[in-house]
XYZ file of C-alpha atoms in Angstrom:
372
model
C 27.168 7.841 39.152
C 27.114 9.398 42.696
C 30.112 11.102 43.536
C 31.588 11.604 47.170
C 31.868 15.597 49.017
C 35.587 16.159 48.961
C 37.378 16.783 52.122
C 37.273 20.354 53.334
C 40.455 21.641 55.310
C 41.260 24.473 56.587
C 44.474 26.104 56.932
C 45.369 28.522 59.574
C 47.887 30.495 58.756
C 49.132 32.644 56.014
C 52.700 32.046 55.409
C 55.031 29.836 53.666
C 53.765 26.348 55.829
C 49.959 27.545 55.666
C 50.541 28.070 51.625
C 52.518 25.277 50.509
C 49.688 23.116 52.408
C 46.710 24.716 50.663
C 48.240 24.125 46.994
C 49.298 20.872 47.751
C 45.536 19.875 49.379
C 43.807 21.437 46.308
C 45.761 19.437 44.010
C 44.849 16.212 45.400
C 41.067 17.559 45.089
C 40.172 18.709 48.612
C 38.097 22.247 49.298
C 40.310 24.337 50.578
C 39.746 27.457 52.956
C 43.220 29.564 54.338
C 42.675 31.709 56.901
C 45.070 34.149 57.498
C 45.010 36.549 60.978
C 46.860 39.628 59.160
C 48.354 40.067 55.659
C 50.134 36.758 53.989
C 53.494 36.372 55.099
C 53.198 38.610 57.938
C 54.137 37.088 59.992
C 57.214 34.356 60.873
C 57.491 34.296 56.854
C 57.804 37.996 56.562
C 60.647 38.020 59.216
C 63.133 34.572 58.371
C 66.531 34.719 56.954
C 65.133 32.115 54.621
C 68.593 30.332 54.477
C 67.810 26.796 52.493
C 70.399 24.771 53.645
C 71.036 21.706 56.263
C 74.241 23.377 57.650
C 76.318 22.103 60.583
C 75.427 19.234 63.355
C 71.778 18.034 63.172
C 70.027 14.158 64.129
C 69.965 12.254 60.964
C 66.337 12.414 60.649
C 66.282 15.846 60.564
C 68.990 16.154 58.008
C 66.988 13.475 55.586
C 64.284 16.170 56.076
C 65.560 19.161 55.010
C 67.383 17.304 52.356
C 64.124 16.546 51.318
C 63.004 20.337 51.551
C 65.945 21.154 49.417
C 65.088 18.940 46.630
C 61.646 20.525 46.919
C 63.105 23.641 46.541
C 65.144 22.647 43.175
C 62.424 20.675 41.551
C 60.138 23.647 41.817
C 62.862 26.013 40.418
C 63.509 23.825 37.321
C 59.783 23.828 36.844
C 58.843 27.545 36.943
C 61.285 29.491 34.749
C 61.357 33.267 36.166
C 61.476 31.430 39.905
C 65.354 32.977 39.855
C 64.232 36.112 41.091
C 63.466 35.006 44.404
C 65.099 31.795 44.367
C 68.947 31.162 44.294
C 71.427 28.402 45.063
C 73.943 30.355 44.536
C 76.341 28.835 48.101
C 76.912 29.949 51.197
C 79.909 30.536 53.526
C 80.412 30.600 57.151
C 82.966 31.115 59.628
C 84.132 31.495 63.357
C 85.385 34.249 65.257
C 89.146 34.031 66.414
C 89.859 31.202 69.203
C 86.477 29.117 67.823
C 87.254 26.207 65.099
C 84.379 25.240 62.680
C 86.530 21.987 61.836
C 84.242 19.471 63.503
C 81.297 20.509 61.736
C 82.925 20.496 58.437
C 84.123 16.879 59.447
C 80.269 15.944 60.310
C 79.415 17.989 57.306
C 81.516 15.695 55.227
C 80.912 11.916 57.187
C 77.385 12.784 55.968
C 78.311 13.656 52.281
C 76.595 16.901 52.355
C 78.642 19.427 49.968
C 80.790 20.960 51.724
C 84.308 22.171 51.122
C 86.854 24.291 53.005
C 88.350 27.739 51.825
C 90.712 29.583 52.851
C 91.480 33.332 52.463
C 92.757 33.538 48.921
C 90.170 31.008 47.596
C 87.682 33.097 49.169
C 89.126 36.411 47.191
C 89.302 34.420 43.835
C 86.166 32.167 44.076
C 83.182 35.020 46.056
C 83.767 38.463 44.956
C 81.170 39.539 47.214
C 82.896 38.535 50.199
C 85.564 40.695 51.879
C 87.843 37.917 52.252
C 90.335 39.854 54.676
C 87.479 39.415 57.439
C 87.382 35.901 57.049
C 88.811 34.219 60.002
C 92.860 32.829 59.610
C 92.110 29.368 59.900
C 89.496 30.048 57.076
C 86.049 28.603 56.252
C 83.531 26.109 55.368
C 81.870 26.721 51.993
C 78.405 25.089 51.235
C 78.096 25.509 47.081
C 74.421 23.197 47.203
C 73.069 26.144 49.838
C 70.554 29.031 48.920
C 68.285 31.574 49.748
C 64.277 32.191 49.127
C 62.210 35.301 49.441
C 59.267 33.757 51.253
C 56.858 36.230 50.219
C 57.386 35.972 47.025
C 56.829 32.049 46.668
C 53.876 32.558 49.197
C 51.927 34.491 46.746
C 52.795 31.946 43.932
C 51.828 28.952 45.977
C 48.024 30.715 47.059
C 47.555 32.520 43.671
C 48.072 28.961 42.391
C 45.926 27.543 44.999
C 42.836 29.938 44.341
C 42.965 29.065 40.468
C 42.329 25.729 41.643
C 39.676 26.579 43.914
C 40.948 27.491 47.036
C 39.194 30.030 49.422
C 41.748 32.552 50.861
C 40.605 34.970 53.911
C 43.505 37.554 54.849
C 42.669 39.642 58.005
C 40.641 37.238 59.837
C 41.644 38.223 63.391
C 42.523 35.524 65.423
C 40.517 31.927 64.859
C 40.295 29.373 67.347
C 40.034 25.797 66.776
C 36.491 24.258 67.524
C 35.918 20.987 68.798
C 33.708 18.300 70.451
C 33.603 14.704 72.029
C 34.796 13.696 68.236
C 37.061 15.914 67.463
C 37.137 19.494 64.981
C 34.190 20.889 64.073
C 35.669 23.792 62.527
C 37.204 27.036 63.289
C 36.089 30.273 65.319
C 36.587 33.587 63.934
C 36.650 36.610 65.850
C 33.686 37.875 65.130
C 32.092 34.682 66.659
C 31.337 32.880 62.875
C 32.216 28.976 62.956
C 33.698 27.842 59.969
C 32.961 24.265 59.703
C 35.450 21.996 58.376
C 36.183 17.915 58.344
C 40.276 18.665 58.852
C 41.799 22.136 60.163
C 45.555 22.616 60.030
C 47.400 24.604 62.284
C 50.467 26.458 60.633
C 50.370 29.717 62.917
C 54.090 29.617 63.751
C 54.701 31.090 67.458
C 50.925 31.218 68.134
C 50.599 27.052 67.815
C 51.300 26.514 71.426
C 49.088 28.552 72.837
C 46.602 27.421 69.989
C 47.556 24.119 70.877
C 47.146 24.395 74.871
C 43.655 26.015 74.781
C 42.491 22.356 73.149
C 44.255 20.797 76.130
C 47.451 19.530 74.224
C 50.955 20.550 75.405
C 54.020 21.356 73.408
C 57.520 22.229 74.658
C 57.984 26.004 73.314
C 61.546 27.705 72.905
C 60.287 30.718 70.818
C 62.776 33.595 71.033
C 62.003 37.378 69.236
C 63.411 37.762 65.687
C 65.270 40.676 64.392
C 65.164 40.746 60.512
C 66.722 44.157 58.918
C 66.378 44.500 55.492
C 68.710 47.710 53.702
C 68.208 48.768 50.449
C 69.815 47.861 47.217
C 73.954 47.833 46.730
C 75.664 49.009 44.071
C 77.443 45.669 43.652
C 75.353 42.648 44.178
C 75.748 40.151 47.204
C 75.287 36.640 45.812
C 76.427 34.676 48.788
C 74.295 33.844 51.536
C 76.990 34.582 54.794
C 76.572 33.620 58.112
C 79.613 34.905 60.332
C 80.360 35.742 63.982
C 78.473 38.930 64.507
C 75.861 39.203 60.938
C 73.946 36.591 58.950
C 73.716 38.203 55.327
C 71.094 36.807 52.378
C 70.342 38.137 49.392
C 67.247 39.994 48.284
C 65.600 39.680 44.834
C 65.769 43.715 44.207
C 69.572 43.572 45.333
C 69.665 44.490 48.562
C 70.042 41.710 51.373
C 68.207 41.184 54.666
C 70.443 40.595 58.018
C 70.016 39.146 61.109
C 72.212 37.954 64.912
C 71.608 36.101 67.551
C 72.913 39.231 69.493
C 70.473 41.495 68.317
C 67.298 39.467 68.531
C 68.650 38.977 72.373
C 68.225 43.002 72.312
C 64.859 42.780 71.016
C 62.175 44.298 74.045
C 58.473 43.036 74.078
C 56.328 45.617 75.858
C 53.652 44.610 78.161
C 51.199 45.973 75.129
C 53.045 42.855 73.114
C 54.482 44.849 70.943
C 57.971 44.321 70.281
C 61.085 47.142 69.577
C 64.613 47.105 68.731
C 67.252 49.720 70.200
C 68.561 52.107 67.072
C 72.097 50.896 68.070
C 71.215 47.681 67.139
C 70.664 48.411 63.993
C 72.910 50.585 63.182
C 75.289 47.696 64.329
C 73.857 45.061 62.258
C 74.491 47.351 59.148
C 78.224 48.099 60.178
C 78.781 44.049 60.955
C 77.407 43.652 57.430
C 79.656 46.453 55.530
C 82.698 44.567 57.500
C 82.572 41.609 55.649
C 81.152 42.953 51.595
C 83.371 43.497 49.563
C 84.016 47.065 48.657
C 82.311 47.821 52.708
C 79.076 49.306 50.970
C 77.068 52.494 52.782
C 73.871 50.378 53.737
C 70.916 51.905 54.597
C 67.670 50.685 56.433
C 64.709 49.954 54.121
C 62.386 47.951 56.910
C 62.737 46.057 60.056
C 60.877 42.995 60.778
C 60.483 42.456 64.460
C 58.064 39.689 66.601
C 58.834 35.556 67.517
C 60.459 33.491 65.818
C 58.748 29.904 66.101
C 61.057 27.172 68.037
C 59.795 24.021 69.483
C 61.154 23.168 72.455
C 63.544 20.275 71.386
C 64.600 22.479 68.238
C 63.090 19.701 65.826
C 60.067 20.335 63.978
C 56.327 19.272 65.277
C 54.853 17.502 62.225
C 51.376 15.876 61.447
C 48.216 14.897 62.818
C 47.032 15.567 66.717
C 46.047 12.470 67.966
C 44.656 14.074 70.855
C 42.509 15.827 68.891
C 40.700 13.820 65.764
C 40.934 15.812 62.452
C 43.758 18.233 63.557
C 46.981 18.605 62.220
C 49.779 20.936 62.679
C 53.096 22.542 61.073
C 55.414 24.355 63.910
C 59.277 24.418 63.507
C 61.846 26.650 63.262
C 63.254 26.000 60.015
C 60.077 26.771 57.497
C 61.728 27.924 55.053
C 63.723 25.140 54.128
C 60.886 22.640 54.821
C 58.331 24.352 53.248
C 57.395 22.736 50.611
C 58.182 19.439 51.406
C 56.279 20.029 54.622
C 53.296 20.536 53.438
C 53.374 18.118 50.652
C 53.638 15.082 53.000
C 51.009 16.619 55.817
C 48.086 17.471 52.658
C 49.182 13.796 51.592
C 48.444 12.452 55.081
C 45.209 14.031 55.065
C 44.354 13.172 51.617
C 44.967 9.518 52.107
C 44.851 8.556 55.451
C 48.352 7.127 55.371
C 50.897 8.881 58.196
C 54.223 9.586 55.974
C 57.134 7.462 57.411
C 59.736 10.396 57.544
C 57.761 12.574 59.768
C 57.423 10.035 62.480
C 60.169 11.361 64.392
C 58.401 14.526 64.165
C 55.417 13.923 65.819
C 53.896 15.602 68.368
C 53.091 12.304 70.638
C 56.955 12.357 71.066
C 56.527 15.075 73.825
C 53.563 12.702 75.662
């Protein structure tokens, strides 16, 4: 019996939203192609926090989402034994600095039954040994125990490697690709060299790049990308299990037992050159390690092992921008700040859209005809 060409896509992008796609599109039986401009996980991937968690005040829909990314998250661990390594749900704890109050988030937390629960100093001492509870603020703090923490790269090269067995095509160091199109919509992509890759679908899931990607194909989308500071130190003597986010240091766990930090203060001291090339003053780091040995237990030496430095993908509104491009037949796109929580469930329900024809109903607040 004759049988029907499956549907090529391809993906453009190599991190955790580019990968998750591509595994989930070659399990429904499309050809796949990824096309990655650098290394996988270069980029945004290479560079998040990678906090799973739907912490603090949020729209409902959004919270349903990354609920949903959560669950993801979980199903995949209790799946794959060995995941552990690189994936934990192990809590996490936050608190203000002196004269804030995190009360009315933990009362939002709790009117939407998230798990949340508030410590104070000597439950923090008995309960996280990792913590130095002494730098906990008086009033104390909100406790998450359903929170965790990923290491994107690894799970991006267990998604693709996954994804080629299948059949998948996977291009690193591409260069940039542009979107082609015509009076019906894609025709493929445009590599640097001038090739055209022709494809029936692309997806876009280039992180910072996707508004610029977006605008050169005439389609606009509020942008409210700010640089990213990720510093990674090496291993500790005592492992961190907690993921912390406190006044002046963020603090997450790394699979070889070191942890990766990051602060809104120092990604405001983050400098892009006019080369686009972005650096970090020393005293900035330096700083981020000292915040971090303030509030570990035991206030560990840390030393620098890498920094990871360039945007950090926001849309405009802060929500994510979800699904197909009506403006553009056969184009989809992944941009949001929070990929690593959504990332698999993200591009689950966008290689389902394209696999079936059928828009998911809980991205439709996430679509990008909600800027029009």
């Amino acid at each position: 019996m004759p049988t029907s060409r499956p549907l090529h896509v391809i993906v453009v992008g190599g991190g955790i939203l580019g990968a998750s796609t591509a595994l989930h599109l070659v399990g429904g039986g499309a050809k796949v192609t990824l096309l990655s401009a650098g290394t996988l996980g270069d980029g945004a991937s290479g560079r998040s926090l990678a906090w799973i968690n739907s912490s603090g005040i949020r729209s409902r829909d959004y919270h349903t989402l990354r609920m949903l990314g959560i669950d993801r998250y979980r199903s995949w661990q209790a799946r794959r034994p060995g995941s552990e390594r690189y994936l934990r749900f192990e809590g996490a704890l936050k608190w203000a600095d002196r004269g804030e109050s995190l009360r009315d988030i933990f009362e939002h937390e709790r009117s939407r039954g998230y798990d949340t629960v508030w410590v104070t100093r000597s439950e923090i001492a008995a309960r996280l040994p990792d913590v130095r509870a002494q730098a906990v603020h008086e009033e104390g703090a909100i406790f998450n125990p359903g929170e965790g923490w990923i290491d994107l790269p690894h799970i991006i090269r267990e998604l693709l490697a996954q994804a080629v067995a299948g059949g998948a095509t996977v291009l690193e160091r591409v260069g940039p690709a542009d979107v082609e199109r015509d009076e019906d919509g894609v025709r493929g992509v445009r590599l640097h060299g001038g090739r055209l890759v022709r494809a029936d679908r692309v997806v876009l899931a280039t992180g910072a790049d996707a508004p610029a990607q977006l605008a050169s194909l005439g389609v606009s989308v509020p942008d409210a990308t700010v640089p990213a500071c990720l510093v990674v130190a090496d291993p500790l003597a005592a492992p961190v299990r907690t993921v912390l986010n406190t006044p002046r240091v963020a603090v997450r766990p790394m699979p070889d037992g070191g942890v990766a930090l990051d602060s809104r203060w120092a990604e405001e001291s983050v400098v892009r050159g006019g080369n686009g090339e972005f650096t970090v003053p020393e005293g900035t780091v330096t700083g981020l390690l000292a915040e971090a040995a303030k509030v570990l237990a035991g206030a560990p030496r840390l030393t620098v092992r890498r920094i990871g430095l360039g945007p950090k993908p926001i849309p405009g509104d802060g929500e994510p921008v979800v699904g197909a491009v009506e403006a553009v037949p056969g184009l989809s796109v992944l941009f949001t700040h929070s990929g690593a929580t959504l990332g698999l469930i993200l591009g689950e329900l966008v290689a389902e859209e394209l696999l079936t024809g059928r828009p998911a109903p809980v991205l439709q607040p996430f679509r990008i005809d909600r800027f029009s």
